[in-house]
XYZ file of C-alpha atoms in Angstrom:
471
model
C 149.218 48.364 128.747
C 150.461 46.984 125.584
C 147.936 45.478 123.465
C 147.247 41.505 122.860
C 146.660 40.700 119.726
C 144.077 38.512 119.288
C 144.575 34.131 119.415
C 143.127 30.788 118.287
C 141.241 29.408 121.392
C 138.951 26.469 122.686
C 135.294 27.172 121.677
C 133.232 28.534 123.865
C 135.460 30.079 125.468
C 137.603 32.691 123.531
C 138.097 36.511 124.736
C 134.601 37.800 123.273
C 132.350 40.701 124.589
C 129.383 37.592 124.371
C 129.860 34.621 127.128
C 127.553 31.343 127.253
C 127.294 32.095 130.998
C 125.781 35.281 129.463
C 121.990 32.840 128.754
C 121.874 31.033 132.465
C 119.519 32.265 135.019
C 120.853 35.115 137.000
C 120.048 33.831 141.121
C 117.909 36.585 142.366
C 118.903 37.016 145.788
C 122.234 38.340 144.649
C 123.219 41.412 143.233
C 126.897 43.162 141.529
C 129.094 46.503 141.820
C 132.132 47.259 140.953
C 134.162 49.628 138.995
C 137.241 50.422 136.988
C 141.050 51.205 137.924
C 141.650 54.722 138.397
C 144.977 57.076 137.886
C 144.357 59.848 139.577
C 145.193 62.909 137.609
C 145.869 66.460 139.879
C 143.932 68.583 137.069
C 140.860 65.731 138.510
C 139.925 63.803 135.097
C 139.561 60.171 135.323
C 142.225 58.288 133.798
C 142.476 54.467 133.818
C 145.471 52.058 134.019
C 144.779 49.239 132.055
C 140.653 47.693 130.374
C 138.279 46.584 133.392
C 139.711 43.321 134.624
C 137.615 42.367 136.568
C 134.838 39.283 136.302
C 132.213 38.300 137.875
C 128.739 35.602 137.372
C 126.066 34.553 139.643
C 123.660 32.042 138.295
C 120.453 29.575 139.187
C 121.148 25.770 138.142
C 117.832 25.382 139.617
C 115.653 25.352 143.491
C 119.123 24.109 145.591
C 121.958 25.521 142.837
C 123.544 27.866 142.700
C 127.343 29.066 142.058
C 128.640 32.529 142.361
C 132.533 33.400 141.350
C 133.756 36.618 140.590
C 137.109 36.228 138.716
C 140.280 39.434 139.148
C 142.908 38.901 136.133
C 146.732 40.548 135.922
C 147.707 41.352 132.993
C 144.842 41.764 130.857
C 141.049 39.437 130.817
C 142.490 36.538 128.895
C 142.808 34.581 131.805
C 139.790 36.166 134.082
C 136.987 35.198 130.944
C 138.439 31.883 130.459
C 138.130 30.424 134.035
C 134.588 32.519 134.283
C 133.711 30.334 130.983
C 134.804 27.273 132.120
C 134.531 26.916 136.018
C 131.166 27.598 135.247
C 131.300 24.243 133.202
C 133.186 22.266 135.124
C 130.590 22.754 138.086
C 127.258 22.846 136.362
C 126.988 20.562 132.820
C 126.756 17.885 135.484
C 129.788 16.726 137.795
C 127.456 17.891 141.681
C 124.578 14.311 140.019
C 124.686 11.687 142.136
C 127.849 13.949 144.799
C 125.892 13.991 148.341
C 128.960 14.720 150.928
C 131.365 17.396 151.480
C 134.337 15.625 150.704
C 132.227 14.694 147.117
C 131.582 18.454 146.424
C 135.234 19.740 147.386
C 136.235 17.559 145.063
C 133.495 18.180 142.809
C 135.542 22.175 143.639
C 139.200 21.106 142.914
C 138.716 19.215 140.157
C 136.959 22.084 138.776
C 140.073 24.698 139.427
C 142.030 21.927 138.104
C 140.429 21.685 135.166
C 140.118 25.475 134.490
C 143.380 25.188 134.318
C 144.748 22.347 132.185
C 142.274 23.535 129.760
C 143.823 27.427 129.868
C 147.171 26.003 129.224
C 146.371 24.059 126.263
C 144.495 26.982 124.548
C 147.682 29.479 124.661
C 150.041 25.736 122.951
C 150.351 28.649 119.398
C 151.744 31.015 121.979
C 153.852 29.034 123.595
C 155.321 27.196 119.261
C 155.622 31.010 118.518
C 157.727 32.021 121.732
C 159.990 29.433 121.682
C 160.983 29.699 118.254
C 161.888 33.127 118.826
C 163.992 31.934 121.657
C 165.865 30.097 119.603
C 166.223 32.210 116.612
C 167.854 35.060 119.668
C 172.062 33.140 119.775
C 173.012 32.058 123.165
C 175.989 34.117 124.795
C 174.355 37.965 124.162
C 173.955 40.093 127.375
C 169.623 42.140 127.292
C 171.769 44.958 125.898
C 173.759 42.963 122.824
C 170.569 41.040 122.465
C 168.762 43.954 121.675
C 170.959 46.308 119.518
C 171.351 43.154 116.838
C 167.564 42.136 117.433
C 165.530 44.977 117.865
C 162.319 43.001 115.703
C 162.543 39.721 118.363
C 162.762 41.424 120.591
C 159.703 43.324 120.699
C 157.827 40.498 119.925
C 158.945 38.446 122.772
C 158.138 40.980 125.450
C 155.357 40.475 123.767
C 154.440 37.346 123.195
C 156.338 37.753 127.917
C 153.329 40.137 127.984
C 150.423 38.307 127.104
C 151.619 34.735 128.289
C 152.165 36.100 131.768
C 147.308 36.759 132.136
C 146.481 35.004 135.229
C 144.433 35.530 137.317
C 142.981 35.037 141.435
C 139.056 32.768 142.119
C 136.749 32.768 144.595
C 133.746 30.498 143.966
C 130.925 29.670 146.086
C 128.018 27.075 145.538
C 125.169 26.536 146.891
C 123.908 23.084 146.930
C 121.411 21.155 148.849
C 121.455 24.116 151.577
C 124.475 24.351 152.194
C 127.803 26.469 151.364
C 131.344 25.666 149.524
C 134.036 28.376 148.941
C 137.106 27.899 146.843
C 139.829 30.333 145.969
C 143.315 30.855 145.087
C 144.847 33.784 145.039
C 142.989 36.733 147.406
C 139.753 37.066 145.770
C 137.990 36.838 149.353
C 134.540 35.278 151.095
C 132.711 36.767 153.726
C 129.649 35.407 155.612
C 127.947 37.070 157.722
C 125.836 34.889 160.113
C 124.045 35.531 164.317
C 125.420 34.035 167.166
C 122.920 32.349 169.443
C 123.056 36.166 171.800
C 121.987 37.214 167.759
C 125.949 39.183 167.398
C 126.431 39.193 164.188
C 130.066 37.422 162.929
C 132.154 37.697 160.108
C 134.068 34.996 158.826
C 136.594 34.844 156.091
C 136.171 31.656 154.368
C 138.367 31.804 151.760
C 143.011 32.122 152.084
C 144.849 34.925 151.473
C 147.722 33.238 149.138
C 150.008 36.186 149.079
C 153.722 37.080 150.310
C 152.088 37.541 153.921
C 150.685 33.952 154.462
C 153.487 32.206 156.316
C 151.550 28.587 155.261
C 152.470 29.069 152.300
C 155.941 31.123 152.786
C 156.648 27.198 154.537
C 155.013 25.813 151.324
C 158.562 27.449 148.705
C 160.107 27.068 151.697
C 159.514 23.272 151.719
C 160.408 23.056 147.291
C 163.645 24.798 147.660
C 162.814 29.041 147.188
C 165.320 31.711 149.842
C 162.476 32.673 152.158
C 164.467 35.421 153.733
C 165.121 36.943 149.822
C 161.164 36.357 149.185
C 159.960 38.737 152.134
C 162.050 40.994 151.336
C 160.554 41.808 147.816
C 156.374 42.104 146.473
C 156.374 39.573 143.981
C 156.867 36.135 143.582
C 158.086 36.029 139.965
C 155.932 38.804 137.580
C 152.719 38.699 140.817
C 151.769 38.578 143.915
C 150.825 35.616 144.848
C 150.896 32.026 145.679
C 148.699 30.933 143.706
C 147.040 31.864 140.580
C 144.767 30.092 137.386
C 146.666 31.080 134.490
C 149.997 33.147 133.929
C 152.544 30.499 132.186
C 155.762 32.685 132.939
C 155.652 31.561 136.715
C 154.518 27.379 135.948
C 156.168 26.734 133.250
C 158.405 28.944 132.526
C 159.113 29.755 136.567
C 163.177 28.702 135.161
C 163.725 31.721 134.426
C 162.773 33.530 137.384
C 165.957 34.019 138.937
C 163.893 34.299 142.784
C 161.973 30.928 141.246
C 164.983 28.500 139.224
C 166.380 26.864 142.687
C 162.960 25.280 143.513
C 162.753 21.712 142.404
C 158.836 21.732 141.584
C 156.597 25.173 139.821
C 156.387 26.858 142.655
C 152.706 28.719 142.251
C 149.398 26.562 141.935
C 146.311 26.028 140.482
C 145.185 24.730 143.738
C 142.253 25.727 145.565
C 141.980 26.659 149.873
C 137.804 24.494 149.981
C 135.722 25.258 152.990
C 132.482 23.699 153.607
C 130.047 22.483 154.002
C 128.527 25.184 156.120
C 124.745 24.634 156.766
C 122.085 27.705 155.604
C 120.645 28.515 158.370
C 118.088 31.561 159.193
C 122.293 31.743 161.522
C 123.448 33.052 158.195
C 122.467 36.218 156.744
C 124.041 37.319 153.632
C 127.836 36.393 151.495
C 130.655 38.993 150.453
C 132.806 37.864 147.581
C 135.158 40.541 145.853
C 137.717 40.907 144.165
C 141.439 42.377 146.193
C 140.890 45.860 145.081
C 138.229 46.186 147.070
C 139.762 45.746 150.299
C 142.263 46.795 149.744
C 141.310 49.922 149.028
C 139.611 50.250 152.273
C 143.038 49.177 153.481
C 144.606 51.921 151.987
C 143.016 55.764 152.893
C 141.878 54.614 156.320
C 144.533 52.145 157.340
C 142.437 50.038 158.809
C 142.826 46.745 160.212
C 139.368 45.115 160.580
C 138.875 45.932 156.638
C 136.833 42.798 157.063
C 134.040 43.736 160.160
C 134.850 48.268 157.722
C 133.024 46.073 155.008
C 130.470 43.949 156.722
C 128.863 47.479 158.490
C 128.788 48.947 155.048
C 127.096 46.264 154.045
C 124.102 46.510 156.767
C 124.339 50.656 155.990
C 123.316 49.774 152.223
C 121.084 46.880 153.217
C 118.619 49.541 155.428
C 118.397 51.950 151.883
C 119.143 49.902 148.966
C 115.694 48.990 147.408
C 117.982 46.339 144.853
C 120.639 43.747 146.115
C 122.303 45.186 142.435
C 122.050 49.215 145.241
C 123.588 46.862 147.850
C 126.086 46.039 145.981
C 127.232 49.112 144.185
C 126.933 51.760 147.746
C 129.760 49.609 148.823
C 131.918 49.477 145.719
C 131.093 53.585 145.092
C 131.239 54.970 149.077
C 135.584 52.774 148.980
C 135.807 54.534 145.273
C 135.143 57.626 147.085
C 136.891 57.132 150.361
C 139.804 56.539 147.985
C 139.387 59.328 145.975
C 139.066 61.686 148.966
C 143.087 60.375 150.510
C 144.541 60.203 147.051
C 143.862 63.891 146.494
C 144.018 65.800 149.669
C 146.922 67.947 150.575
C 147.273 65.432 153.304
C 147.977 61.986 151.690
C 148.851 59.592 153.864
C 151.712 57.693 153.028
C 149.993 54.540 152.755
C 147.908 55.209 149.304
C 149.761 55.018 145.273
C 148.514 57.467 142.900
C 145.844 54.695 142.058
C 143.409 52.710 142.174
C 143.035 48.629 141.028
C 139.419 47.320 139.361
C 136.799 46.745 142.321
C 134.220 44.012 142.215
C 131.782 43.126 144.799
C 129.235 40.124 144.472
C 126.308 40.445 147.622
C 124.527 37.007 147.953
C 121.291 37.265 150.694
C 120.016 34.679 153.183
C 117.896 35.901 155.027
C 119.060 39.501 155.660
C 116.650 42.692 156.610
C 116.138 44.799 152.685
C 113.299 47.025 153.971
C 113.001 48.879 150.868
C 113.146 46.402 148.838
C 111.096 46.517 144.669
C 108.844 43.826 144.868
C 106.816 43.019 142.109
C 102.513 42.346 142.600
C 102.806 39.637 139.529
C 100.849 37.027 141.429
C 99.956 38.926 144.801
C 96.218 39.292 145.229
C 94.376 42.524 145.843
C 93.524 43.631 149.036
C 91.925 46.460 149.580
C 93.425 48.867 152.407
C 96.237 46.846 152.460
C 98.933 46.664 156.341
C 101.756 47.902 154.516
C 104.716 47.118 156.940
C 108.882 47.673 156.553
C 111.023 44.300 158.014
C 113.662 45.387 160.154
C 116.300 48.313 160.325
C 119.431 46.910 161.079
C 121.615 48.756 163.624
C 125.788 47.917 164.135
C 127.289 49.547 166.735
C 130.997 50.126 167.335
C 132.074 46.320 169.405
C 134.676 44.072 170.111
C 135.742 42.181 167.724
C 138.445 38.519 167.653
C 140.502 37.482 164.121
C 140.696 33.165 164.376
C 144.417 32.134 163.419
C 143.105 29.989 160.633
C 142.361 30.238 157.068
C 139.033 31.235 158.341
C 138.515 34.989 159.654
C 135.923 35.794 162.697
C 135.313 39.545 163.297
C 131.646 40.303 165.846
C 130.279 43.230 166.058
C 126.372 44.137 167.710
C 122.356 44.454 165.599
C 119.878 46.277 166.982
C 116.705 45.946 165.578
C 113.835 48.873 165.103
C 109.851 48.331 162.991
C 107.462 50.425 161.965
C 104.471 50.736 160.064
C 101.536 52.170 158.364
C 97.871 52.429 156.287
C 96.653 52.949 153.256
C 93.979 52.480 151.123
C 93.596 51.819 147.612
C 94.649 55.047 146.138
C 94.287 55.423 141.900
C 96.956 56.826 139.423
C 95.936 60.742 139.696
C 95.773 59.635 143.572
C 92.567 60.487 144.697
C 90.985 57.706 146.559
C 89.157 55.741 144.839
C 84.806 54.887 145.413
C 84.426 51.349 145.611
C 80.417 51.414 145.919
C 80.283 54.103 141.932
C 79.679 52.512 139.089
C 81.773 50.891 136.640
C 81.542 52.958 133.442
C 80.656 51.268 130.367
C 83.291 50.654 127.679
C 81.430 48.965 124.959
C 78.395 50.483 123.594
C 76.568 47.713 121.922
C 73.664 49.785 120.650
C 74.004 49.639 116.656
C 72.824 45.400 118.218
C 69.910 46.429 120.068
C 69.024 48.359 116.900
C 69.608 45.503 114.449
C 68.102 43.741 116.962
C 64.621 45.488 116.664
C 64.629 46.385 113.218
C 64.345 42.152 112.499
C 61.885 42.091 114.837
C 59.627 45.005 113.786
C 60.632 42.378 109.766
C 59.993 38.603 111.508
C 62.997 37.713 110.673
C 64.909 37.032 114.031
C 66.293 33.834 114.195
C 63.139 30.976 115.885
C 63.889 29.540 119.634
C 66.108 33.987 120.314
C 63.341 35.405 123.095
C 63.980 38.602 124.141
């Protein structure tokens, strides 16, 4: 991948190692796992195709407001980095004040996506001006070969700028506000809510919409703009990307007429308008939420050929809830398992025709609501000390492979049963050496007062002991 030169950006949203979102309080009820992309080599050594382009945040604003996001960047990190920082600012810096209805809150989310898109395009104004100047310097009427032969330096510089202007990102954002859940997305990052129904069957509900060329609603929208849908169906890309919606990527927006398959559109075909679901009451039936970049579920689909990828991901998450001690551990363990499955299939002698010889970046964010984490690490701070405590583990959850169902709308549901079992043990208070502590033993003194008493006796003999002190 060609390197991208740094350019002036709108502060404080520069593409740097440090982000202002790093200072937001982290939500302790969530965790993130990730893995960088990989090209599979015959010698087994790891090789990345490009730098890690996913971004995410999971923050707590106050006791009733939490915000989570996963951003799947393409052609660089600039758009994903910008969106991660600006999205939090466009939602948490007072925009929710006085908002109480679902429609008001959903409008805040919609306006946040539009503001992020507008801000990003404003930030690349210098690049657009430089690109326009280069295009003006290249005479009209030359084909690509002739242009490169006569102006190789200009063509190389123009290609570099086009690459930088192609930087974009998918985005899925989840807001917990006043005990209700709202999810907004553009592109093909996903949000899955796992909740139990009245029969205690765990259901997987997809709260995001995949904006890709398999989405019939999106194809219908493009047809209304005058595009040839039959031609689009035969390809795998729309312009220079696969998604029909995204943040950033100027070339398929302001510059869309430069692509033959997009030139006939009456308006910009690739948009930043999000799909929004909610609000959903976060009652006891809501167990946990999964936000993920495309690389997670696509890798599992490629490696296994499953057509029930949401169900498989939920099963893996529940499996890791049973054995991990942290939510970050849960998320990372699911990522690692999928990475291993994808790697093994690609490196085996009988490779599946579904595999591509490489894997994309992967990010998984887990937000727990009330699903058991039996081995959770508890902090003793502020807890009373009890003798002979009874230590009980939370119910251990196991899933069985039951029927599943899908809805025809953008929200997809999957059903599977769970069963629980429970164990308890008793323990005595022990010393650091592992031996029981004698509760009746005297505590050895740790301050020596012998010198004090010697001085008191000396002063009494000398008669210099202060009056009013009676020993």
